Tab-separated table of C-alpha atoms and ligand atoms in Angstrom:
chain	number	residue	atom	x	y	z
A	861	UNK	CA	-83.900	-29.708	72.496
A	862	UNK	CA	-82.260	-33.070	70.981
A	863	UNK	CA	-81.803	-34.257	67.356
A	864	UNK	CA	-85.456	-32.879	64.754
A	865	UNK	CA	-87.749	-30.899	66.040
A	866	UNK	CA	-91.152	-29.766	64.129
A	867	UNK	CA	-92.684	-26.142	65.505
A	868	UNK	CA	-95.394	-24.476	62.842
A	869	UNK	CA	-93.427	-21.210	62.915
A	870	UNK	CA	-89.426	-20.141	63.983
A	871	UNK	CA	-88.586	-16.555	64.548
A	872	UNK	CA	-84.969	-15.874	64.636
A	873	UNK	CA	-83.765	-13.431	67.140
A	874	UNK	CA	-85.455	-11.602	70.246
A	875	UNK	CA	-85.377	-8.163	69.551
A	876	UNK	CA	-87.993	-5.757	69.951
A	877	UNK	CA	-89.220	-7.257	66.302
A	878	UNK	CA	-88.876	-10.555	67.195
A	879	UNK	CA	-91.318	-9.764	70.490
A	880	UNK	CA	-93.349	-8.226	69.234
A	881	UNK	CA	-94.238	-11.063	66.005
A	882	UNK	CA	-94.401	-13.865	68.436
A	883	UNK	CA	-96.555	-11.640	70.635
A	884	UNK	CA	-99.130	-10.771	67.866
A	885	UNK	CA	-98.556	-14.462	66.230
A	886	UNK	CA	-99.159	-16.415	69.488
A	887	UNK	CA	-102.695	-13.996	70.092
A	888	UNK	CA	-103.839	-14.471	66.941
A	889	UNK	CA	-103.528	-18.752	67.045
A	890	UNK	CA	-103.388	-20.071	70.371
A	891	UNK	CA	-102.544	-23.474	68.812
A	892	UNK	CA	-99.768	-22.715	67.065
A	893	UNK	CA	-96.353	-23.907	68.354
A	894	UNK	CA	-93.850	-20.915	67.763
A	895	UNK	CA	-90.016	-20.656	68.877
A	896	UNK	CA	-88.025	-18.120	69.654
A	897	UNK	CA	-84.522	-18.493	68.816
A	898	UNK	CA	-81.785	-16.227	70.473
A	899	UNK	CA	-78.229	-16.208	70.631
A	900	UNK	CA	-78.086	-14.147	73.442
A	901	UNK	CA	-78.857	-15.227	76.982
A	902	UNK	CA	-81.935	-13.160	77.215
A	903	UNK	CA	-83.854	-10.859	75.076
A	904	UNK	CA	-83.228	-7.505	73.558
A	905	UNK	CA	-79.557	-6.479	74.315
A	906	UNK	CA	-78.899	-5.704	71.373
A	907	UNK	CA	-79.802	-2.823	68.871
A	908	UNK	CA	-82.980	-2.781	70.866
A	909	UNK	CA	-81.089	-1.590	74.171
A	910	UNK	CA	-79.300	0.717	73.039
A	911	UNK	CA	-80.796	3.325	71.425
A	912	UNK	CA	-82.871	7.009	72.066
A	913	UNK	CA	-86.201	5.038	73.242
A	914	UNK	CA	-87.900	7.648	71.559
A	915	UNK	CA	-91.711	6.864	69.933
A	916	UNK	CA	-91.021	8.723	67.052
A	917	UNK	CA	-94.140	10.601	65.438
A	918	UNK	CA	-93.289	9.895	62.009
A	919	UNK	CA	-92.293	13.664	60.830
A	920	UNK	CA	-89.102	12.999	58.000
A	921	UNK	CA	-89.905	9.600	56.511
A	922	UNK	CA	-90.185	9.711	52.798
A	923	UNK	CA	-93.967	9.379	51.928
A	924	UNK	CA	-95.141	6.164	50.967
A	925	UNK	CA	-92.433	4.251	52.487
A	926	UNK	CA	-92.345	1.689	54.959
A	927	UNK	CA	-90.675	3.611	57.704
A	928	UNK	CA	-93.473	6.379	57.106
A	929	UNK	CA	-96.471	4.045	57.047
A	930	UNK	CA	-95.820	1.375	60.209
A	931	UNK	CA	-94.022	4.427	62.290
A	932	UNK	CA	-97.088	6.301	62.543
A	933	UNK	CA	-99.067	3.058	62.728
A	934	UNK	CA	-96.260	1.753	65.519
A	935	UNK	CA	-96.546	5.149	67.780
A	936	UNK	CA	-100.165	4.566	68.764
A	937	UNK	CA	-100.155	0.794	69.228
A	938	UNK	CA	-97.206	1.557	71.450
A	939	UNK	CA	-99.157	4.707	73.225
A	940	UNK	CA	-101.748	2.292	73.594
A	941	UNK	CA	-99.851	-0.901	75.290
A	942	UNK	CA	-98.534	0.971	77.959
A	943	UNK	CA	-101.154	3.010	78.700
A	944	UNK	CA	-102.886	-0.411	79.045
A	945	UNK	CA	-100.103	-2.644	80.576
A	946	UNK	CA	-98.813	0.029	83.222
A	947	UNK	CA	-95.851	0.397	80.908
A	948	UNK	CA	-93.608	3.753	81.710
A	949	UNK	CA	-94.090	6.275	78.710
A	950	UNK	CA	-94.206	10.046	78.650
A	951	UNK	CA	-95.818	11.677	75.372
A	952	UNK	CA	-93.379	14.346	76.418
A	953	UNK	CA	-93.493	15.876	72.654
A	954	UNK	CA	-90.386	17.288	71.028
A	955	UNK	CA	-89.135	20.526	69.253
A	956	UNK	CA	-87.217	21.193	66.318
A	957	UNK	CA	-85.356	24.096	66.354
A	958	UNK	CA	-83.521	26.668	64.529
A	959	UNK	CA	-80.887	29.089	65.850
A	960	UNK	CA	-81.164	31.596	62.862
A	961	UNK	CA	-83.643	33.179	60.338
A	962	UNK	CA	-81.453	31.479	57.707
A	963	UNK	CA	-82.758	27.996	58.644
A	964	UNK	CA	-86.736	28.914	58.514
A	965	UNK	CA	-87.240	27.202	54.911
A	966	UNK	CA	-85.571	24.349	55.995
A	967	UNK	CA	-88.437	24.375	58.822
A	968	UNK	CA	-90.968	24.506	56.347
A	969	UNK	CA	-89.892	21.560	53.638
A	970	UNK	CA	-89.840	19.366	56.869
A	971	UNK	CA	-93.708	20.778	57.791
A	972	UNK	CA	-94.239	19.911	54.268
A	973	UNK	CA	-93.020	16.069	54.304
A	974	UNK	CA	-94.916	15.999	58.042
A	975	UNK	CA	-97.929	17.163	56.193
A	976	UNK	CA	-97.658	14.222	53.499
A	977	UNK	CA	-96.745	11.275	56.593
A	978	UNK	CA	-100.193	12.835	58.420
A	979	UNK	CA	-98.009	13.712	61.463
A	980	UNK	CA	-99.147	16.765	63.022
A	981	UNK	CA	-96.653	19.868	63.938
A	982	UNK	CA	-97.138	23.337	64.764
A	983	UNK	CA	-94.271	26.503	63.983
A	984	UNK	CA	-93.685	28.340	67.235
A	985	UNK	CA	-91.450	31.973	66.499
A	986	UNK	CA	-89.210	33.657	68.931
A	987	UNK	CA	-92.134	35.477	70.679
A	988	UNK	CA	-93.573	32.139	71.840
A	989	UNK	CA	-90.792	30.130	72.766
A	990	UNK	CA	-89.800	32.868	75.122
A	991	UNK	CA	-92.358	31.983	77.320
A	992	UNK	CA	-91.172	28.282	77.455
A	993	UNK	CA	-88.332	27.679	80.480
A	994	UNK	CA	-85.199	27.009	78.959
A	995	UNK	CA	-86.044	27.658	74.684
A	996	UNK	CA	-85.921	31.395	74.572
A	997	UNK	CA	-82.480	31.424	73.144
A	998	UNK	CA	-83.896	29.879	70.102
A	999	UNK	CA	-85.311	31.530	66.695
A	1000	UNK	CA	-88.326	29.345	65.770
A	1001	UNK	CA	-88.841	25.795	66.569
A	1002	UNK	CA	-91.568	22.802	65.139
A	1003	UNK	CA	-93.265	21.260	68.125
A	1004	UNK	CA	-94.645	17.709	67.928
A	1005	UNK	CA	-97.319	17.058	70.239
A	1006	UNK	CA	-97.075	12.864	68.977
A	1007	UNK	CA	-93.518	12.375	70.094
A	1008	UNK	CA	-92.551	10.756	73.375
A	1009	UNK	CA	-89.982	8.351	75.277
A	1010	UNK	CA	-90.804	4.730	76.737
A	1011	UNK	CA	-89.174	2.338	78.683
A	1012	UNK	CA	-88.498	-0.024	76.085
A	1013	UNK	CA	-87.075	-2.947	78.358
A	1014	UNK	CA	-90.339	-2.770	79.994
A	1015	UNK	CA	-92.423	-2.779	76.943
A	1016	UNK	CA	-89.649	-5.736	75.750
A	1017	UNK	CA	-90.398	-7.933	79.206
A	1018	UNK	CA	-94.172	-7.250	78.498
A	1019	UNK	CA	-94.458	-8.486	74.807
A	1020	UNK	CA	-91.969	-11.643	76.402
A	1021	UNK	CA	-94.149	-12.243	79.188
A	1022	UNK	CA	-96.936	-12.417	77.463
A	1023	UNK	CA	-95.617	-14.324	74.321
A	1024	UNK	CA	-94.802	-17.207	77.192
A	1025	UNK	CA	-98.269	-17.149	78.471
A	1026	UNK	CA	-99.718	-18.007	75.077
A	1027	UNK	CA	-97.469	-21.345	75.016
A	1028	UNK	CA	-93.815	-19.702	73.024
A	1029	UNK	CA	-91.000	-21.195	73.606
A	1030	UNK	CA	-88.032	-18.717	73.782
A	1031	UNK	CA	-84.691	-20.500	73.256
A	1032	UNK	CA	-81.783	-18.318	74.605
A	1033	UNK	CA	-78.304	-18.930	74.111
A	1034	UNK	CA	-79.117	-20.630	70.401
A	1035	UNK	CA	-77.991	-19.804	67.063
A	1036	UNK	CA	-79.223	-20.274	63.625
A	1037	UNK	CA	-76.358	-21.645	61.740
A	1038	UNK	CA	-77.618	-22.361	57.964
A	1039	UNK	CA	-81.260	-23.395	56.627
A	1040	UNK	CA	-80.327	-27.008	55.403
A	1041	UNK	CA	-83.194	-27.746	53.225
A	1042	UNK	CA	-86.626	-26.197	51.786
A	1043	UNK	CA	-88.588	-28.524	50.533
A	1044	UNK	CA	-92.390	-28.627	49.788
A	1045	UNK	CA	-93.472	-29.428	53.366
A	1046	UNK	CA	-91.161	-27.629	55.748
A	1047	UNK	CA	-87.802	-25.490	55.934
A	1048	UNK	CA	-85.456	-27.961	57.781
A	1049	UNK	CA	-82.610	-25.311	59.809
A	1050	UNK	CA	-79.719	-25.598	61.833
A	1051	UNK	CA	-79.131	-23.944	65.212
A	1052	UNK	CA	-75.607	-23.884	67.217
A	1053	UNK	CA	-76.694	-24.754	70.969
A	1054	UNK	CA	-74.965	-22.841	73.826
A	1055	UNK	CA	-71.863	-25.557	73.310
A	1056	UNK	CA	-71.768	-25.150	69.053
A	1057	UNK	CA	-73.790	-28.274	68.950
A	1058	UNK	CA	-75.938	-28.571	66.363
A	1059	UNK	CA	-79.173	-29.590	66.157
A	1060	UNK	CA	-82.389	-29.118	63.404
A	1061	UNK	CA	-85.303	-27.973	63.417
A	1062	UNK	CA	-88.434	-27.832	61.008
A	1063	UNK	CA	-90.758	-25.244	60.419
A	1064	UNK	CA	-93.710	-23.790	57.906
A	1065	UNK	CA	-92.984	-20.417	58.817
A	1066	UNK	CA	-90.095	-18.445	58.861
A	1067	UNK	CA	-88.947	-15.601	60.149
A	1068	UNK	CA	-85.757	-13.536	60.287
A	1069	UNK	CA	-85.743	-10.518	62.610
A	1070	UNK	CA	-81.601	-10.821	63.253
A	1071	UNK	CA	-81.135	-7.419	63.513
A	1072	UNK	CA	-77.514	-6.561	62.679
A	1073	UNK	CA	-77.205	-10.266	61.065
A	1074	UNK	CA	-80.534	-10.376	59.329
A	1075	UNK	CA	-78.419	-9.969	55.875
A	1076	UNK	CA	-76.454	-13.130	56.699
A	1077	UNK	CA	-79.893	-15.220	57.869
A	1078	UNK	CA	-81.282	-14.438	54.146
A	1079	UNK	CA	-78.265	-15.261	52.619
A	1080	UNK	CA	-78.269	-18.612	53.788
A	1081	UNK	CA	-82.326	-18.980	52.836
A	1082	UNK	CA	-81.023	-18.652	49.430
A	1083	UNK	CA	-82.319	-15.103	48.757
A	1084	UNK	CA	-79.639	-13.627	46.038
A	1085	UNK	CA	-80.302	-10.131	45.861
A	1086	UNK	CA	-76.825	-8.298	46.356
A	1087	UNK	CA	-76.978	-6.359	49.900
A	1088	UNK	CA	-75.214	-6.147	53.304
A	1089	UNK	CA	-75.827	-4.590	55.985
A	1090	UNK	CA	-72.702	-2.355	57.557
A	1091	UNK	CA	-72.592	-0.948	61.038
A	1092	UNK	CA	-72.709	2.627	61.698
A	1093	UNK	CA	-72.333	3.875	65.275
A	1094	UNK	CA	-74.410	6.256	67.322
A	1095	UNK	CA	-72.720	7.655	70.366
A	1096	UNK	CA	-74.272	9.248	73.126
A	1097	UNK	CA	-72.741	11.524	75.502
A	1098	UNK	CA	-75.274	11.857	78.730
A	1099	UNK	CA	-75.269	15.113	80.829
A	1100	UNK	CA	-74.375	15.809	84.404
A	1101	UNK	CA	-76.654	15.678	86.890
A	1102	UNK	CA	-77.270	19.570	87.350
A	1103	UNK	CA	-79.115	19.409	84.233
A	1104	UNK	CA	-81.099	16.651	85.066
A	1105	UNK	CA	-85.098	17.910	83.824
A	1106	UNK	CA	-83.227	21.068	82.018
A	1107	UNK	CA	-86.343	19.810	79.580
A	1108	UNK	CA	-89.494	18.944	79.590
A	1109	UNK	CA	-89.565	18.083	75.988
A	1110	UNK	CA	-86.873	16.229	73.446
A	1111	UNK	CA	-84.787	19.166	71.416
A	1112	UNK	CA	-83.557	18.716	68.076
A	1113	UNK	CA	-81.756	20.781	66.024
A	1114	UNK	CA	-82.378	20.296	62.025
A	1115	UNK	CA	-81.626	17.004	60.756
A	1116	UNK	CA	-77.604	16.730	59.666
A	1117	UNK	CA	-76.774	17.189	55.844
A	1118	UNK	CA	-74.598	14.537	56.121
A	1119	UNK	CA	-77.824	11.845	57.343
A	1120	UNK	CA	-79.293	11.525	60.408
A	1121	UNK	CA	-81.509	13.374	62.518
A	1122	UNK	CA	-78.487	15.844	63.881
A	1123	UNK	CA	-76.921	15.618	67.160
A	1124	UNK	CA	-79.764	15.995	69.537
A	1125	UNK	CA	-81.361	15.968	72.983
A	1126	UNK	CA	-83.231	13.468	74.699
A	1127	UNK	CA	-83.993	12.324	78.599
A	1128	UNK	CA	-85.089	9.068	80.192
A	1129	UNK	CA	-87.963	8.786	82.657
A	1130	UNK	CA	-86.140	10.093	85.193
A	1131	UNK	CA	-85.243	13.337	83.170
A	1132	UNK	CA	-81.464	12.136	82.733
A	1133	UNK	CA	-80.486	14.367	79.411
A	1134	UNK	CA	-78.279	12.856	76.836
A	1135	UNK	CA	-76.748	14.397	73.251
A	1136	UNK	CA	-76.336	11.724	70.576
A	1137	UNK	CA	-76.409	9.478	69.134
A	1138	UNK	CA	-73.844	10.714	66.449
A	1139	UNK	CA	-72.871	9.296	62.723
A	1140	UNK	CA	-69.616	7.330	63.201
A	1141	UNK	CA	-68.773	5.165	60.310
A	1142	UNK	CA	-65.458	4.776	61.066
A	1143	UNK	CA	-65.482	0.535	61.652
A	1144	UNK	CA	-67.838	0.157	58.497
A	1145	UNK	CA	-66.281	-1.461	55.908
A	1146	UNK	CA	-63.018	-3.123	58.128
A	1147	UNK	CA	-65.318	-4.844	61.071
A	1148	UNK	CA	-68.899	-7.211	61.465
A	1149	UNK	CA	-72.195	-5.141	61.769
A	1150	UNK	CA	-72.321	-7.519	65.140
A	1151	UNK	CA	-68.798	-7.384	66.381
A	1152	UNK	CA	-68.883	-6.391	69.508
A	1153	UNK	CA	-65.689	-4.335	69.682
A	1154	UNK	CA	-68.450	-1.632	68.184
A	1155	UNK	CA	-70.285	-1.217	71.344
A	1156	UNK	CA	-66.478	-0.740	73.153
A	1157	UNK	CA	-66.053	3.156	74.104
A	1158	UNK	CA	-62.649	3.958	72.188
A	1159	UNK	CA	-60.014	6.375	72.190
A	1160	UNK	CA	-61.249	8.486	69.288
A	1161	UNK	CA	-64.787	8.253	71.002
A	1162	UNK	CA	-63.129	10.386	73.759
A	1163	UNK	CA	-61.652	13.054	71.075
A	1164	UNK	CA	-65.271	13.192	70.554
A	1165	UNK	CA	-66.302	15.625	73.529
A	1166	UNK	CA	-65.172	19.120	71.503
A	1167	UNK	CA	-67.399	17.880	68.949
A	1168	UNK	CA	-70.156	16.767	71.175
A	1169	UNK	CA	-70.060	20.261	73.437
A	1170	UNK	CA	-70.235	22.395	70.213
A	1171	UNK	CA	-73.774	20.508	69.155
A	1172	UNK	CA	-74.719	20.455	72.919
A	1173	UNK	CA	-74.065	24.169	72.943
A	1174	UNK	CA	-76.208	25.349	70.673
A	1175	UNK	CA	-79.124	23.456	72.398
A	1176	UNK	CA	-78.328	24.666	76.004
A	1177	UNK	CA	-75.540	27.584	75.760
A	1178	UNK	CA	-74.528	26.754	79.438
A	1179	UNK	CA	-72.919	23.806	78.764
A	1180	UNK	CA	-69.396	23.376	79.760
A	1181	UNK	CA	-66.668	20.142	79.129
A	1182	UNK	CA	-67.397	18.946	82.732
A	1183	UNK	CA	-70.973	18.535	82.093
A	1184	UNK	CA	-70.954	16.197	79.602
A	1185	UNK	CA	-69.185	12.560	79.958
A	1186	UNK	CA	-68.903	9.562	77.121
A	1187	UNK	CA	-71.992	6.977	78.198
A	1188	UNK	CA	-72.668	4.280	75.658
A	1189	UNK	CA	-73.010	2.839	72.056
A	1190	UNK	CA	-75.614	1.903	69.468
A	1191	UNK	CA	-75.297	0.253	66.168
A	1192	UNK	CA	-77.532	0.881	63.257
A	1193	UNK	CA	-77.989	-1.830	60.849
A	1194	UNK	CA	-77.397	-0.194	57.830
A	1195	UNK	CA	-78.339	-1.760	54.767
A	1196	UNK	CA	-76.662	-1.563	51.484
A	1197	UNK	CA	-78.316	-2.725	48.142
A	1198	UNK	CA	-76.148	-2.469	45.172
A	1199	UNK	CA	-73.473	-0.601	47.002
A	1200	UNK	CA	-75.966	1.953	47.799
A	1201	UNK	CA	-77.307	2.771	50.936
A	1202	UNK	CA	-80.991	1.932	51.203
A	1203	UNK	CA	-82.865	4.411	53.038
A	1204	UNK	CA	-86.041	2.625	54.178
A	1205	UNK	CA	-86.662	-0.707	55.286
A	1206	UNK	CA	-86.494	-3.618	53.224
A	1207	UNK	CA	-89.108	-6.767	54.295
A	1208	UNK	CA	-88.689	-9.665	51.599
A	1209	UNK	CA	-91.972	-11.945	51.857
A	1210	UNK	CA	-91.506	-15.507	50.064
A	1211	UNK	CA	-94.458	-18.133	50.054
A	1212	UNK	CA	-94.301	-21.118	47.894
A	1213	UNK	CA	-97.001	-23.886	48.823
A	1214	UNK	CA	-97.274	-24.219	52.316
A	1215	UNK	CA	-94.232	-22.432	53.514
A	1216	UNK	CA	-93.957	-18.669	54.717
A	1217	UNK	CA	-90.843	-16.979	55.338
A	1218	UNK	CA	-90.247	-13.125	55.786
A	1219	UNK	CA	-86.813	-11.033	56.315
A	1220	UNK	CA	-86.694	-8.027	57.846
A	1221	UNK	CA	-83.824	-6.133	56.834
A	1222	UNK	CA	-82.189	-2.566	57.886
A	1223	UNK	CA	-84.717	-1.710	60.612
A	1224	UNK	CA	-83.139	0.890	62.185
A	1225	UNK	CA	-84.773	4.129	63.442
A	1226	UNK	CA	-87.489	4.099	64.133
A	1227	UNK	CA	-87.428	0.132	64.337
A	1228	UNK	CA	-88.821	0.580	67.948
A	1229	UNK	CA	-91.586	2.707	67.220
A	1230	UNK	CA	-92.560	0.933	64.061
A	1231	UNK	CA	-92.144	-3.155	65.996
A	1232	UNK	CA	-95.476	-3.333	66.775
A	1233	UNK	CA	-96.944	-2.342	63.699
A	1234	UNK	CA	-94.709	-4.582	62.268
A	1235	UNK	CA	-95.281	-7.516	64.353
A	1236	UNK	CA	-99.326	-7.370	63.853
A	1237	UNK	CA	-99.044	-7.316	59.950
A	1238	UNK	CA	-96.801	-10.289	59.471
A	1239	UNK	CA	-99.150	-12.064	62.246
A	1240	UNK	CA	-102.170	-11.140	59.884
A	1241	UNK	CA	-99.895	-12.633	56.825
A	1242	UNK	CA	-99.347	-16.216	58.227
A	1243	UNK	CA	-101.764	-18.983	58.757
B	16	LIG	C1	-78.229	4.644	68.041
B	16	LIG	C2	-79.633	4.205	67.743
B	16	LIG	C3	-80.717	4.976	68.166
B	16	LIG	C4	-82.020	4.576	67.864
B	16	LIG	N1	-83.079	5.303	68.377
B	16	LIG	C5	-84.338	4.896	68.105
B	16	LIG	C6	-85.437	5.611	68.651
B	16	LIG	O1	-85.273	6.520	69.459
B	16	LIG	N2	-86.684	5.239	68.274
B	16	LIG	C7	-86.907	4.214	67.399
B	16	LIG	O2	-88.062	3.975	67.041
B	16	LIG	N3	-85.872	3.480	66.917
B	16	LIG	C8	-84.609	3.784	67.275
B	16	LIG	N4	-83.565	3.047	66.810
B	16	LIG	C9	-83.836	1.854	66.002
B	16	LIG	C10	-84.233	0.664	66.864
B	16	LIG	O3	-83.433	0.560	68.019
B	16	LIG	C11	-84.096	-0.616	66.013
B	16	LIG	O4	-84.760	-0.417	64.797
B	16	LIG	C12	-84.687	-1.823	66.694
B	16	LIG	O5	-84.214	-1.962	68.002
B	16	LIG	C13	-84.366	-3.069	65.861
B	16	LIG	O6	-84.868	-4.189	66.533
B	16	LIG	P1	-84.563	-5.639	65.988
B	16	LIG	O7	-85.368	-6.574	66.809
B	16	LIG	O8	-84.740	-5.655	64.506
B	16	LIG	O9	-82.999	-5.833	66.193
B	16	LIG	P2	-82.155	-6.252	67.495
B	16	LIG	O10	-82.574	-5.560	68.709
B	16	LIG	O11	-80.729	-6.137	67.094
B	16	LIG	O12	-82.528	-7.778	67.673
B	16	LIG	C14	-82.042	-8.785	66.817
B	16	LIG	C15	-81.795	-10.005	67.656
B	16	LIG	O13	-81.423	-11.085	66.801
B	16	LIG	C16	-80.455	-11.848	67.492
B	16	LIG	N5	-79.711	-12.627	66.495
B	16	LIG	C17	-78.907	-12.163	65.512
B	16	LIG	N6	-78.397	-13.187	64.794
B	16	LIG	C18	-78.906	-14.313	65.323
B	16	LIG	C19	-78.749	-15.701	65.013
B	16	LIG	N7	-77.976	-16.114	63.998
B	16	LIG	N8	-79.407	-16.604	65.784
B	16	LIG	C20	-80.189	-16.210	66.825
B	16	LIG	N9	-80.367	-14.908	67.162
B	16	LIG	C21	-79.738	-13.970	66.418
B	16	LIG	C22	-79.597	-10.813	68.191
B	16	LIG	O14	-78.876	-11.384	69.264
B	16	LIG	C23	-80.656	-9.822	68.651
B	16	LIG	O15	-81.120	-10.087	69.953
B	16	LIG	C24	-82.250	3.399	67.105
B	16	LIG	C25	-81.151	2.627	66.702
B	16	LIG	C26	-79.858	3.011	67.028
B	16	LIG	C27	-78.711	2.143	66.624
């Protein structure tokens, strides 16, 4: 790409949200010339790699918010695609668990939100789980039937493919820089090539799906509003290979006090268990949400184990030090508003004559599950 270039609509970044809007934007008008812009050398190795790959059902959202309404919407479109598009999923389901009488209520207010999201879940006691292999240890458990795991690469290469085939143009290895001008007719933006060269582009629609720089792309469209988004790592410690289908559905214990969905169990396709991810905002406030010195396994991630086998133990009371071993890294995109942290997402919409823009900010869990519903909305908001 030399010097101007027009295209109708420019989505930056090529996450799973990115994918999935130029997917459901390119169906809906054929015509339509749409880039892609990436600063990576291919899609999705980012935020959208490294995470559980769990289709979440939608159980602990707060009604009425955003992550509540397009997560449940998300999980079927998603159960839907790959059953269509040969893409590997398992609706393997998932129980939440308790290990005393104590915790029962705390069972019940989550039934309670589940109730509110429409997500359906059913209370198993002691009696029952006994005749599941491997859960008799527990006291009472919540089991999700909607719950399950995907590949999400393949689901990613899908929505890619197929966003090619209806005429996008993906440019990898490009940067926005700074939008330069938005005048009545067109945003006019700058993108860093491969080499830091710049060149501009101009669009009519806009749209930021950055991910972990999403606050920094809005910033520079002028929106004022006084948030950041700070990185908060997730680490995952995967187990040996002795325990390798130990489950044949995701275990979690009841979500941490301290946020997050407490350190739990999950498997690939192939039945390869992993604990995690954890809450580690240790590099919050001194490092970039994107540095990526984040994703680096460090020495205090190794002092993690003791903590990790203590969580892992009261999910599978076998588990010994050797069986568990420090595997990878993901980085939520935590957004603060105000200094406070903002617990749902936040999508700004801005339309003044003919231009559209959107910003998509904090999508973290359950970003994955929720990208497709996502993706078809703002495709059904453009023209
Ligand atoms: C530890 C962890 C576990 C999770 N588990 C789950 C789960 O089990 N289920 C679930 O539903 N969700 C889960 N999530 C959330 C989910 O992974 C994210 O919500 C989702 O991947 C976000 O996708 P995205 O496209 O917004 O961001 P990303 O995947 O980060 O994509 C953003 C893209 O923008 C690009 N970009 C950034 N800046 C620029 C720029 N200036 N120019 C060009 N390109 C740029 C980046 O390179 C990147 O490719 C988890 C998240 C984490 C961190």
């Amino acid at each position: 790409m030399n010097s101007e270039i027009y295209v109708d609509t420019v989505v930056i970044g090529s996450g799973i949200l990115g994918l999935s809007i130029a997917y459901y934007i390119s169906k809906k008008f054929p015509n339509m010339t749409i880039a892609v812009l990436e600063k990576n050398p291919t899609f999705g190795v980012e935020t959208s790699s490294r995470n559980s790959e769990v289709i979440h059902a939608g159980i602990y959202y707060k009604k009425d918010s955003l992550k509540a309404k397009y997560c449940k919407l998300g999980r079927e479109m998603i159960y839907d695609i790959c059953k269509k598009n040969s893409i590997p999923f398992n609706k393997c389901g998932k129980f939440i668990i308790i290990n005393n009488d104590e915790q029962y209520s705390k069972l019940i207010q989550i039934k309670e939100n589940a109730f509110y999201n429409e997500v359906n879940l059913k209370y198993l006691d002691k009696r029952e789980l006994s005749k599941i292999e491997n859960l008799s240890h527990f006291t009472g458990a919540l089991w999700s039937p909607d719950t399950g795991i995907l590949d999400s690469h393949s689901l990613m290469k899908y929505l890619e493919q197929s966003a090619i085939e209806n005429n996008v143009h993906f440019v990898y290895k490009s940067s926005f820089h700074k939008m330069i001008d938005m005048n009545r007719d067109a945003y006019l933006i700058e993108i860093l090539d491969e080499n830091y060269k710049p060149y501009h582009i101009k669009c009519r629609n806009f749209i930021n799906s950055a991910g972990l720089n999403s606050d920094k792309v809005a910033k520079s469209c002028g929106i004022k509003d006084n948030f950041k988004i700070k990185p908060c790592r997730g680490r995952y410690f995967s187990l040996s290979y002795k325990y390798k289908n130990y489950f044949k559905n995701l275990i979690y214990p009841l979500p941490d006090p301290m946020g997050g969905l407490g350190t739990h169990i999950t498997f690939d396709l192939n039945g390869k268990l992993k604990l995690g991810p954890d809450i580690d905002w240790s590099f919050s406030e001194t490092h970039e949400a994107t540095d990526i010195d984040l994703y680096k396994i460090n020495q205090n991630d190794l002092l993690c184990q003791d903590k990790f086998l203590e969580s892992g133990k009261k999910l599978i009371p076998s588990l010994k030090t050797e069986d568990i071993y420090p595997d990878y890294v993901g980085v939520r995109p935590k957004l603060f508003v105000d200094n406070n942290l903002y617990e749902d997402f936040l999508i700004k919409e801005i339309t003044n004559d003919n231009l559209f823009s959107i910003h998509l900010l904090g999508i973290e869990s359950p970003g994955l599950t929720s990208a497709l519903a996502i993706g078809n909305e703002i495709s059904l908001k453009i023209n």
